[in-house]
Amino acid sequence: MQNFDSIYRENAEIVYRYIFSLSQDSELAEEVTQQTFYETLRHADNYRGESSVSTYLCGVAGKLLKKELSRRNRNSHLPLDDAENIPSSQNTESSVSGTLSRADLFQRIHDLPETMREVVYIRLSGELSFREIGEILGHSENWARVTFYRAKQKLMEGDDR
């Protein structure tokens, strides 16, 4: 790995946004982000260069988040009151939402099956590529694209009400 300071500067926000997109908890996202870089530094020899540094770090962060949530024995979902605070990709959101209000969109995302919800949150909040989403979640780029597409279809079901 390159200089650890530059790795941190270039990737800390990506890791934070990824964890925040999954947890919707800023304190937890900060804690897991710091733990990610600490563990990565401790085990720097584990990085084999098979993926980008940001993808590798997000993979480590995802595992640490699951471990922490298991430890806390809680399941965190998006509180609709906080939907306004989530950073979003305007282009992606508008392609998904069409005529839906922001609150309706987040309610529908919240109601998606867990895997679809995770892909949508990562795509909207993390602004990661489908390749990176697939790598982080242990699937292919195509799987991430198809899952996101199917989630968009589910989000739009009943839009003609």
mmCIF file of N, CA and C in Angstrom, residues 47 49-56 119 122-123 127-145:
data_model
loop_
_atom_site.group_PDB
_atom_site.id
_atom_site.type_symbol
_atom_site.label_atom_id
_atom_site.label_comp_id
_atom_site.label_asym_id
_atom_site.label_seq_id
_atom_site.Cartn_x
_atom_site.Cartn_y
_atom_site.Cartn_z
ATOM 1 N N TYR A 47 -3.755 -6.771 2.369
ATOM 2 C CA TYR A 47 -4.174 -6.174 1.095
ATOM 3 C C TYR A 47 -3.304 -6.739 -0.014
ATOM 4 N N GLY A 49 -3.984 -6.201 -3.383
ATOM 5 C CA GLY A 49 -4.061 -5.397 -4.597
ATOM 6 C C GLY A 49 -5.024 -5.917 -5.643
ATOM 7 N N GLU A 50 -5.917 -6.831 -5.265
ATOM 8 C CA GLU A 50 -6.865 -7.404 -6.219
ATOM 9 C C GLU A 50 -8.031 -6.468 -6.517
ATOM 10 N N SER A 51 -8.206 -5.447 -5.702
ATOM 11 C CA SER A 51 -9.255 -4.449 -5.911
ATOM 12 C C SER A 51 -8.663 -3.093 -5.567
ATOM 13 N N SER A 52 -9.431 -2.046 -5.838
ATOM 14 C CA SER A 52 -8.950 -0.711 -5.483
ATOM 15 C C SER A 52 -8.858 -0.601 -3.961
ATOM 16 N N VAL A 53 -8.057 0.322 -3.502
ATOM 17 C CA VAL A 53 -7.893 0.521 -2.065
ATOM 18 C C VAL A 53 -9.237 0.885 -1.440
ATOM 19 N N SER A 54 -10.022 1.747 -2.099
ATOM 20 C CA SER A 54 -11.316 2.153 -1.526
ATOM 21 C C SER A 54 -12.261 0.968 -1.413
ATOM 22 N N THR A 55 -12.269 0.093 -2.393
ATOM 23 C CA THR A 55 -13.128 -1.088 -2.341
ATOM 24 C C THR A 55 -12.690 -2.014 -1.216
ATOM 25 N N TYR A 56 -11.383 -2.210 -1.090
ATOM 26 C CA TYR A 56 -10.855 -3.038 -0.009
ATOM 27 C C TYR A 56 -11.250 -2.463 1.356
ATOM 28 N N VAL A 119 -28.088 -2.188 -1.470
ATOM 29 C CA VAL A 119 -27.540 -1.735 -2.746
ATOM 30 C C VAL A 119 -28.018 -0.316 -3.055
ATOM 31 N N ILE A 122 -26.285 2.234 -0.715
ATOM 32 C CA ILE A 122 -24.886 2.420 -1.101
ATOM 33 C C ILE A 122 -24.807 3.266 -2.365
ATOM 34 N N ARG A 123 -25.654 2.947 -3.335
ATOM 35 C CA ARG A 123 -25.610 3.671 -4.611
ATOM 36 C C ARG A 123 -26.000 5.135 -4.424
ATOM 37 N N GLU A 127 -22.229 6.670 -3.451
ATOM 38 C CA GLU A 127 -21.791 7.079 -4.775
ATOM 39 C C GLU A 127 -20.648 6.205 -5.287
ATOM 40 N N LEU A 128 -20.773 4.912 -5.041
ATOM 41 C CA LEU A 128 -19.785 3.957 -5.522
ATOM 42 C C LEU A 128 -20.275 3.358 -6.831
ATOM 43 N N SER A 129 -19.340 2.869 -7.627
ATOM 44 C CA SER A 129 -19.697 2.232 -8.893
ATOM 45 C C SER A 129 -20.334 0.871 -8.618
ATOM 46 N N PHE A 130 -21.012 0.335 -9.635
ATOM 47 C CA PHE A 130 -21.602 -0.995 -9.492
ATOM 48 C C PHE A 130 -20.514 -2.043 -9.282
ATOM 49 N N ARG A 131 -19.371 -1.864 -9.910
ATOM 50 C CA ARG A 131 -18.256 -2.793 -9.716
ATOM 51 C C ARG A 131 -17.839 -2.790 -8.247
ATOM 52 N N GLU A 132 -17.700 -1.599 -7.669
ATOM 53 C CA GLU A 132 -17.288 -1.492 -6.266
ATOM 54 C C GLU A 132 -18.368 -2.046 -5.334
ATOM 55 N N ILE A 133 -19.632 -1.772 -5.631
ATOM 56 C CA ILE A 133 -20.723 -2.304 -4.804
ATOM 57 C C ILE A 133 -20.697 -3.827 -4.843
ATOM 58 N N GLY A 134 -20.550 -4.384 -6.035
ATOM 59 C CA GLY A 134 -20.470 -5.838 -6.158
ATOM 60 C C GLY A 134 -19.314 -6.418 -5.373
ATOM 61 N N GLU A 135 -18.149 -5.793 -5.480
ATOM 62 C CA GLU A 135 -16.966 -6.283 -4.750
ATOM 63 C C GLU A 135 -17.184 -6.211 -3.245
ATOM 64 N N ILE A 136 -17.738 -5.104 -2.779
ATOM 65 C CA ILE A 136 -17.964 -4.929 -1.343
ATOM 66 C C ILE A 136 -18.919 -5.988 -0.811
ATOM 67 N N LEU A 137 -19.965 -6.279 -1.575
ATOM 68 C CA LEU A 137 -20.989 -7.209 -1.110
ATOM 69 C C LEU A 137 -20.707 -8.662 -1.522
ATOM 70 N N GLY A 138 -19.551 -8.878 -2.171
ATOM 71 C CA GLY A 138 -19.154 -10.232 -2.515
ATOM 72 C C GLY A 138 -19.860 -10.799 -3.739
ATOM 73 N N HIS A 139 -20.231 -9.926 -4.654
ATOM 74 C CA HIS A 139 -20.911 -10.349 -5.879
ATOM 75 C C HIS A 139 -20.259 -9.668 -7.074
ATOM 76 N N SER A 140 -20.804 -9.909 -8.238
ATOM 77 C CA SER A 140 -20.264 -9.309 -9.455
ATOM 78 C C SER A 140 -20.849 -7.915 -9.696
ATOM 79 N N GLU A 141 -20.220 -7.209 -10.612
ATOM 80 C CA GLU A 141 -20.740 -5.907 -11.036
ATOM 81 C C GLU A 141 -22.132 -6.085 -11.626
ATOM 82 N N ASN A 142 -22.315 -7.122 -12.429
ATOM 83 C CA ASN A 142 -23.613 -7.375 -13.050
ATOM 84 C C ASN A 142 -24.688 -7.619 -11.990
ATOM 85 N N TRP A 143 -24.361 -8.379 -10.942
ATOM 86 C CA TRP A 143 -25.309 -8.627 -9.860
ATOM 87 C C TRP A 143 -25.744 -7.302 -9.231
ATOM 88 N N ALA A 144 -24.787 -6.403 -8.980
ATOM 89 C CA ALA A 144 -25.111 -5.111 -8.376
ATOM 90 C C ALA A 144 -26.027 -4.304 -9.295
ATOM 91 N N ARG A 145 -25.733 -4.300 -10.592
ATOM 92 C CA ARG A 145 -26.581 -3.582 -11.563
ATOM 93 C C ARG A 145 -27.999 -4.143 -11.590
#
